[in-house]
Amino acid sequence: MVGIVILNYNNSEDTINCILSIAKYNSFPVKIVVVDNASPRTDAVEILTQFFLEKFSSDFSLAETLKSDNLPKYTFAQSSRNGGYAQGNNIGLELLYKDPEIDYVMILNNDILFIEDIIPKMIECFAQISDAGIVSPLLLKKDCQSIDYNCARKQYDVYERIKQFWLWMLHIKCNIKKNRRIFLANPHLLNEKVVPIDLPSGSCMLAKKDFFCSIGGFDPNTFLYFEEDILFAKTSRKGKVNYILPQVKCVHLGAQSIGAEKRSVFQIEQSYKSELYYVMNYSSLNFLKKIAFWVSANTFRFYRLISFRLKRS
């Protein structure tokens, strides 16, 4: 059985549509845990609770009223604070780890829509490939045709990243993202059944429960960004490889590229903090090289924040 975690923050409509798409297309036994990450919208929890009671009342429970580790098909948990993507998903994962019926765990963004029966095909990958760590499907944008190329990426080169920091500050174009997007750089791979990747897609990914538990799930020290980079480091340390299945597809409604000019100060700060945390704790750089990265990242951070505020003033 597969345990699915869906994190909700304010957007109960997308969460409901995600659940309904699973109910429509999925044939594999699943249990779904929805975690509300302390949504400030006062009606977010009420809307979701009412939805579960109306649609699935016979197999639904609030997390705080659970009487055993065997979860019902639908569980709704509420976080007392917004600890970010990693902590929110870990709340749901902790419930699934305890359930003896769960063999696999799936992480879904609430803006994912199933358009076909993807879970059996993803599980088949684990049976066929012994070193599979995390498996993801191909993500399409909301037009159901365009590809969200961020779903299959290589790990970035830290040295290239340092170079990028300084070139950007000199107003010289330097885009290292394109070469990291595997299908953008190698479109012929879209015809393959299985493709090894570095970064799994945090929007939709599947892993064996025992394996995901053994790597500690998500690192709670990041609020937003770089969760996938950290997962790649963790799976690599275990000798596992992440894979994507180009012929297995779902829709990612929120797929988009957010440029620096569109990010809020909060997003800039969180991106900086998460990247620095990742490099300092998960990269293989020696001490001096980590200091070089720290100086470059901090310089760029201040440059970026000043530029952002000047544009907004």
Short mmCIF file of C-alpha atoms in Angstrom, two decimals:
data_model
loop_
_atom_site.label_atom_id
_atom_site.label_comp_id
_atom_site.label_asym_id
_atom_site.label_seq_id
_atom_site.Cartn_x
_atom_site.Cartn_y
_atom_site.Cartn_z
CA MET A 1 0.00 0.00 0.00
CA VAL A 2 1.12 3.56 -0.73
CA GLY A 3 0.83 6.38 1.79
CA ILE A 4 0.45 9.81 0.19
CA VAL A 5 1.27 13.11 1.90
CA ILE A 6 -0.32 16.27 0.52
CA LEU A 7 0.67 19.59 2.09
CA ASN A 8 -1.97 22.31 2.15
CA TYR A 9 -1.34 25.99 2.70
CA ASN A 10 -4.34 28.28 2.16
CA ASN A 11 -5.23 26.70 -1.20
CA SER A 12 -7.88 24.17 -0.25
CA GLU A 13 -9.35 24.19 -3.79
CA ASP A 14 -6.18 22.74 -5.34
CA THR A 15 -5.90 20.20 -2.52
CA ILE A 16 -9.45 18.99 -3.13
CA ASN A 17 -8.91 18.75 -6.88
CA CYS A 18 -5.68 16.81 -6.31
CA ILE A 19 -7.49 14.28 -4.10
CA LEU A 20 -10.37 13.93 -6.56
CA SER A 21 -7.93 13.28 -9.42
CA ILE A 22 -6.30 10.49 -7.38
CA ALA A 23 -9.73 8.99 -6.66
CA LYS A 24 -10.59 9.14 -10.37
CA TYR A 25 -7.44 7.66 -11.92
CA ASN A 26 -5.66 5.62 -9.27
CA SER A 27 -6.19 1.84 -9.01
CA PHE A 28 -3.57 1.06 -6.36
CA PRO A 29 -4.43 0.83 -2.63
CA VAL A 30 -3.55 4.16 -0.99
CA LYS A 31 -3.94 6.07 2.24
CA ILE A 32 -3.85 9.84 2.02
CA VAL A 33 -2.66 12.21 4.74
CA VAL A 34 -3.38 15.90 4.17
CA VAL A 35 -1.38 18.27 6.37
CA ASP A 36 -2.54 21.85 6.74
CA ASN A 37 0.60 23.90 7.34
CA ALA A 38 -1.00 26.47 9.65
CA SER A 39 -2.90 28.25 6.88
CA PRO A 40 -3.66 31.87 7.84
CA ARG A 41 -6.89 31.69 5.86
CA THR A 42 -9.48 30.99 8.53
CA ASP A 43 -11.73 28.93 6.27
CA ALA A 44 -9.00 26.67 4.81
CA VAL A 45 -9.32 24.02 7.52
CA GLU A 46 -13.13 24.27 7.59
CA ILE A 47 -13.41 23.75 3.83
CA LEU A 48 -11.17 20.69 3.86
CA THR A 49 -12.82 19.15 6.91
CA GLN A 50 -16.24 19.61 5.34
CA PHE A 51 -15.01 18.08 2.07
CA PHE A 52 -13.75 14.94 3.83
CA LEU A 53 -16.93 14.57 5.88
CA GLU A 54 -19.16 14.90 2.83
CA LYS A 55 -17.13 12.68 0.46
CA PHE A 56 -15.34 10.14 2.66
CA SER A 57 -16.96 10.24 6.11
CA SER A 58 -16.88 6.46 6.53
CA ASP A 59 -13.10 6.28 6.09
CA PHE A 60 -11.83 9.61 7.42
CA SER A 61 -10.32 10.84 10.67
CA LEU A 62 -8.69 13.92 12.10
CA ALA A 63 -5.11 13.13 13.16
CA GLU A 64 -5.75 14.20 16.75
CA THR A 65 -8.58 11.66 17.11
CA LEU A 66 -6.70 8.63 15.75
CA LYS A 67 -6.98 5.61 18.03
CA SER A 68 -4.37 3.36 16.40
CA ASP A 69 -1.40 3.44 14.02
CA ASN A 70 -3.57 1.89 11.30
CA LEU A 71 -4.73 4.97 9.45
CA PRO A 72 -8.07 5.30 7.67
CA LYS A 73 -7.98 5.99 3.94
CA TYR A 74 -8.07 9.75 4.59
CA THR A 75 -6.43 11.56 7.50
CA PHE A 76 -6.37 15.30 8.06
CA ALA A 77 -3.59 16.71 10.25
CA GLN A 78 -3.08 20.31 11.30
CA SER A 79 0.30 21.82 12.09
CA SER A 80 0.37 24.33 14.93
CA ARG A 81 2.82 26.49 12.96
CA ASN A 82 4.11 26.89 9.43
CA GLY A 83 7.51 25.26 9.58
CA GLY A 84 7.89 25.19 5.81
CA TYR A 85 7.78 22.47 3.16
CA ALA A 86 10.10 20.00 4.87
CA GLN A 87 8.57 20.13 8.35
CA GLY A 88 5.04 20.08 7.00
CA ASN A 89 5.64 16.95 4.95
CA ASN A 90 7.47 15.30 7.85
CA ILE A 91 4.30 15.58 9.95
CA GLY A 92 2.44 13.45 7.42
CA LEU A 93 5.37 11.08 6.96
CA GLU A 94 5.57 10.37 10.69
CA LEU A 95 1.98 9.15 10.63
CA LEU A 96 2.67 6.94 7.61
CA TYR A 97 5.88 5.46 9.05
CA LYS A 98 3.89 4.03 11.98
CA ASP A 99 1.24 2.37 9.82
CA PRO A 100 2.27 -1.29 9.24
CA GLU A 101 0.15 -1.47 6.07
CA ILE A 102 2.19 1.19 4.27
CA ASP A 103 5.05 -0.03 2.05
CA TYR A 104 5.70 3.09 -0.03
CA VAL A 105 5.40 6.81 0.59
CA MET A 106 4.49 9.41 -2.03
CA ILE A 107 4.96 13.17 -1.68
CA LEU A 108 2.53 15.26 -3.71
CA ASN A 109 2.23 18.99 -4.10
CA ASN A 110 -1.41 19.95 -3.78
CA ASP A 111 -1.29 21.45 -7.30
CA ILE A 112 -0.62 18.03 -8.87
CA LEU A 113 -3.38 16.40 -10.91
CA PHE A 114 -3.42 12.73 -11.86
CA ILE A 115 -4.37 12.23 -15.52
CA GLU A 116 -3.54 8.52 -15.64
CA ASP A 117 -2.90 5.59 -13.30
CA ILE A 118 0.72 6.35 -12.42
CA ILE A 119 1.37 4.59 -9.10
CA PRO A 120 1.47 0.94 -10.34
CA LYS A 121 3.98 1.92 -13.05
CA MET A 122 6.16 3.76 -10.54
CA ILE A 123 6.15 0.81 -8.13
CA GLU A 124 7.12 -1.49 -10.99
CA CYS A 125 10.32 0.52 -11.34
CA PHE A 126 11.43 -0.57 -7.86
CA ALA A 127 10.88 -4.22 -8.79
CA GLN A 128 12.96 -3.86 -11.95
CA ILE A 129 15.79 -1.61 -10.70
CA SER A 130 17.46 -2.66 -7.45
CA ASP A 131 19.27 0.63 -6.80
CA ALA A 132 16.18 2.86 -7.22
CA GLY A 133 15.97 5.40 -4.42
CA ILE A 134 13.24 7.87 -5.42
CA VAL A 135 11.07 7.61 -8.54
CA SER A 136 9.19 10.47 -10.21
CA PRO A 137 6.85 10.77 -13.20
CA LEU A 138 7.18 13.31 -16.01
CA LEU A 139 5.44 16.54 -15.04
CA LEU A 140 3.37 18.46 -17.56
CA LYS A 141 2.23 22.06 -17.26
CA LYS A 142 -1.47 22.86 -16.96
CA ASP A 143 -1.98 22.75 -20.74
CA CYS A 144 -1.28 18.99 -20.42
CA GLN A 145 1.28 19.19 -23.25
CA SER A 146 4.18 21.44 -22.26
CA ILE A 147 6.83 19.82 -20.07
CA ASP A 148 7.86 21.16 -16.70
CA TYR A 149 11.59 20.69 -17.32
CA ASN A 150 12.38 21.19 -13.64
CA CYS A 151 11.09 17.67 -13.00
CA ALA A 152 14.40 16.14 -14.20
CA ARG A 153 17.55 17.96 -13.17
CA LYS A 154 21.22 17.36 -12.61
CA GLN A 155 22.92 18.52 -9.45
CA TYR A 156 24.50 21.92 -9.98
CA ASP A 157 28.23 22.45 -9.88
CA VAL A 158 29.12 24.61 -6.86
CA TYR A 159 32.05 26.12 -8.74
CA GLU A 160 29.75 27.14 -11.57
CA ARG A 161 27.43 28.65 -8.99
CA ILE A 162 30.22 30.80 -7.52
CA LYS A 163 31.11 31.95 -11.04
CA GLN A 164 27.44 32.76 -11.66
CA PHE A 165 27.22 34.92 -8.53
CA TRP A 166 30.04 37.21 -9.67
CA LEU A 167 29.03 37.34 -13.35
CA TRP A 168 25.49 38.34 -12.38
CA MET A 169 26.81 41.16 -10.22
CA LEU A 170 28.82 42.34 -13.24
CA HIS A 171 25.60 42.21 -15.31
CA ILE A 172 26.96 39.39 -17.48
CA LYS A 173 24.44 36.73 -18.47
CA CYS A 174 25.20 33.30 -17.05
CA ASN A 175 22.47 30.67 -16.99
CA ILE A 176 23.53 27.35 -15.51
CA LYS A 177 19.96 26.09 -15.18
CA LYS A 178 19.51 25.07 -18.82
CA ASN A 179 22.28 22.47 -18.75
CA ARG A 180 20.91 21.09 -15.49
CA ARG A 181 17.49 20.38 -17.02
CA ILE A 182 18.05 16.92 -18.45
CA PHE A 183 15.24 16.78 -21.01
CA LEU A 184 15.89 20.31 -22.23
CA ALA A 185 19.52 19.46 -22.92
CA ASN A 186 18.78 15.91 -24.16
CA PRO A 187 15.22 15.78 -25.61
CA HIS A 188 15.79 12.29 -27.07
CA LEU A 189 15.69 10.91 -23.51
CA LEU A 190 11.95 11.61 -23.45
CA ASN A 191 11.56 8.44 -25.54
CA GLU A 192 13.15 6.27 -22.86
CA LYS A 193 11.17 4.30 -20.28
CA VAL A 194 13.51 5.07 -17.37
CA VAL A 195 16.09 7.86 -17.03
CA PRO A 196 18.49 8.32 -14.08
CA ILE A 197 18.42 11.84 -12.62
CA ASP A 198 20.03 13.61 -9.70
CA LEU A 199 17.24 15.69 -8.21
CA PRO A 200 13.86 14.01 -7.71
CA SER A 201 10.80 16.16 -8.25
CA GLY A 202 9.51 17.36 -4.89
CA SER A 203 6.13 17.92 -6.52
CA CYS A 204 5.54 14.21 -7.08
CA MET A 205 7.84 11.43 -5.95
CA LEU A 206 7.65 7.89 -4.63
CA ALA A 207 10.01 5.91 -2.39
CA LYS A 208 9.97 2.78 -0.29
CA LYS A 209 8.82 3.70 3.21
CA ASP A 210 11.72 2.02 5.00
CA PHE A 211 14.25 3.72 2.75
CA PHE A 212 12.76 7.18 3.10
CA CYS A 213 12.58 6.73 6.86
CA SER A 214 16.23 5.55 6.93
CA ILE A 215 17.45 8.80 5.32
CA GLY A 216 15.46 10.88 7.82
CA GLY A 217 12.84 12.14 5.38
CA PHE A 218 13.17 15.86 4.74
CA ASP A 219 15.77 17.95 6.52
CA PRO A 220 13.72 20.31 8.75
CA ASN A 221 16.43 22.99 8.67
CA THR A 222 15.19 24.33 5.33
CA PHE A 223 11.94 26.27 5.14
CA LEU A 224 11.75 26.52 1.36
CA TYR A 225 14.03 25.50 -1.56
CA PHE A 226 16.88 22.98 -1.90
CA GLU A 227 14.89 20.09 -0.40
CA GLU A 228 15.52 18.07 -3.59
CA ASP A 229 19.26 18.80 -3.54
CA ILE A 230 19.43 17.52 0.02
CA LEU A 231 17.45 14.39 -0.88
CA PHE A 232 19.90 13.70 -3.72
CA ALA A 233 22.80 13.93 -1.27
CA LYS A 234 21.05 11.57 1.13
CA THR A 235 20.12 8.97 -1.51
CA SER A 236 23.64 9.07 -2.97
CA ARG A 237 25.15 8.37 0.44
CA LYS A 238 23.00 5.25 0.59
CA GLY A 239 24.23 4.11 -2.83
CA LYS A 240 20.85 4.72 -4.44
CA VAL A 241 19.93 6.41 -7.74
CA ASN A 242 16.88 8.55 -8.46
CA TYR A 243 14.88 7.89 -11.62
CA ILE A 244 12.19 9.54 -13.72
CA LEU A 245 9.72 7.70 -15.95
CA PRO A 246 9.17 9.86 -19.08
CA GLN A 247 6.21 7.77 -20.23
CA VAL A 248 4.36 8.18 -16.92
CA LYS A 249 2.76 11.60 -16.60
CA CYS A 250 0.81 13.90 -14.34
CA VAL A 251 0.05 17.63 -14.41
CA HIS A 252 1.77 20.25 -12.27
CA LEU A 253 -0.51 23.26 -12.25
CA GLY A 254 2.02 25.51 -10.56
CA ALA A 255 4.91 24.74 -12.92
CA GLN A 256 6.64 28.02 -13.71
CA SER A 257 9.93 29.82 -13.65
CA ILE A 258 10.15 32.62 -11.13
CA GLY A 259 12.74 35.21 -12.03
CA ALA A 260 14.61 37.23 -9.44
CA GLU A 261 12.50 40.28 -10.21
CA LYS A 262 9.32 38.38 -9.32
CA ARG A 263 10.51 36.98 -6.01
CA SER A 264 9.61 38.55 -2.71
CA VAL A 265 12.24 39.52 -0.14
CA PHE A 266 11.08 36.53 1.90
CA GLN A 267 11.66 34.13 -1.02
CA ILE A 268 15.10 35.60 -1.71
CA GLU A 269 16.07 35.18 1.94
CA GLN A 270 14.78 31.61 2.12
CA SER A 271 16.52 30.65 -1.12
CA TYR A 272 19.80 32.08 0.20
CA LYS A 273 19.49 30.38 3.60
CA SER A 274 18.60 26.98 2.13
CA GLU A 275 21.36 27.07 -0.47
CA LEU A 276 23.95 28.04 2.13
CA TYR A 277 22.71 25.33 4.49
CA TYR A 278 22.89 22.74 1.72
CA VAL A 279 26.43 23.64 0.64
CA MET A 280 27.75 23.82 4.21
CA ASN A 281 26.15 20.55 5.34
CA TYR A 282 25.77 18.32 2.30
CA SER A 283 28.37 19.28 -0.32
CA SER A 284 31.80 17.63 -0.54
CA LEU A 285 33.69 20.95 -0.53
CA ASN A 286 36.61 21.34 1.87
CA PHE A 287 36.63 24.08 4.51
CA LEU A 288 38.40 26.74 2.42
CA LYS A 289 36.13 26.20 -0.56
CA LYS A 290 33.08 26.43 1.67
CA ILE A 291 34.38 29.79 2.92
CA ALA A 292 34.78 30.93 -0.70
CA PHE A 293 31.20 29.93 -1.39
CA TRP A 294 29.98 31.65 1.78
CA VAL A 295 31.65 34.93 0.81
CA SER A 296 30.32 34.76 -2.78
CA ALA A 297 26.79 33.85 -1.70
CA ASN A 298 26.61 36.56 0.95
CA THR A 299 27.92 39.22 -1.42
CA PHE A 300 25.38 38.22 -4.03
CA ARG A 301 22.62 38.08 -1.44
CA PHE A 302 23.14 41.71 -0.41
CA TYR A 303 23.47 42.78 -4.04
CA ARG A 304 20.22 41.02 -4.90
CA LEU A 305 18.27 42.43 -1.96
CA ILE A 306 19.47 45.97 -2.64
CA SER A 307 18.56 45.63 -6.33
CA PHE A 308 15.15 44.23 -5.42
CA ARG A 309 14.35 47.09 -3.04
CA LEU A 310 15.57 49.72 -5.49
CA LYS A 311 13.24 48.34 -8.16
CA ARG A 312 10.33 48.36 -5.72
CA SER A 313 11.00 51.93 -4.47
#
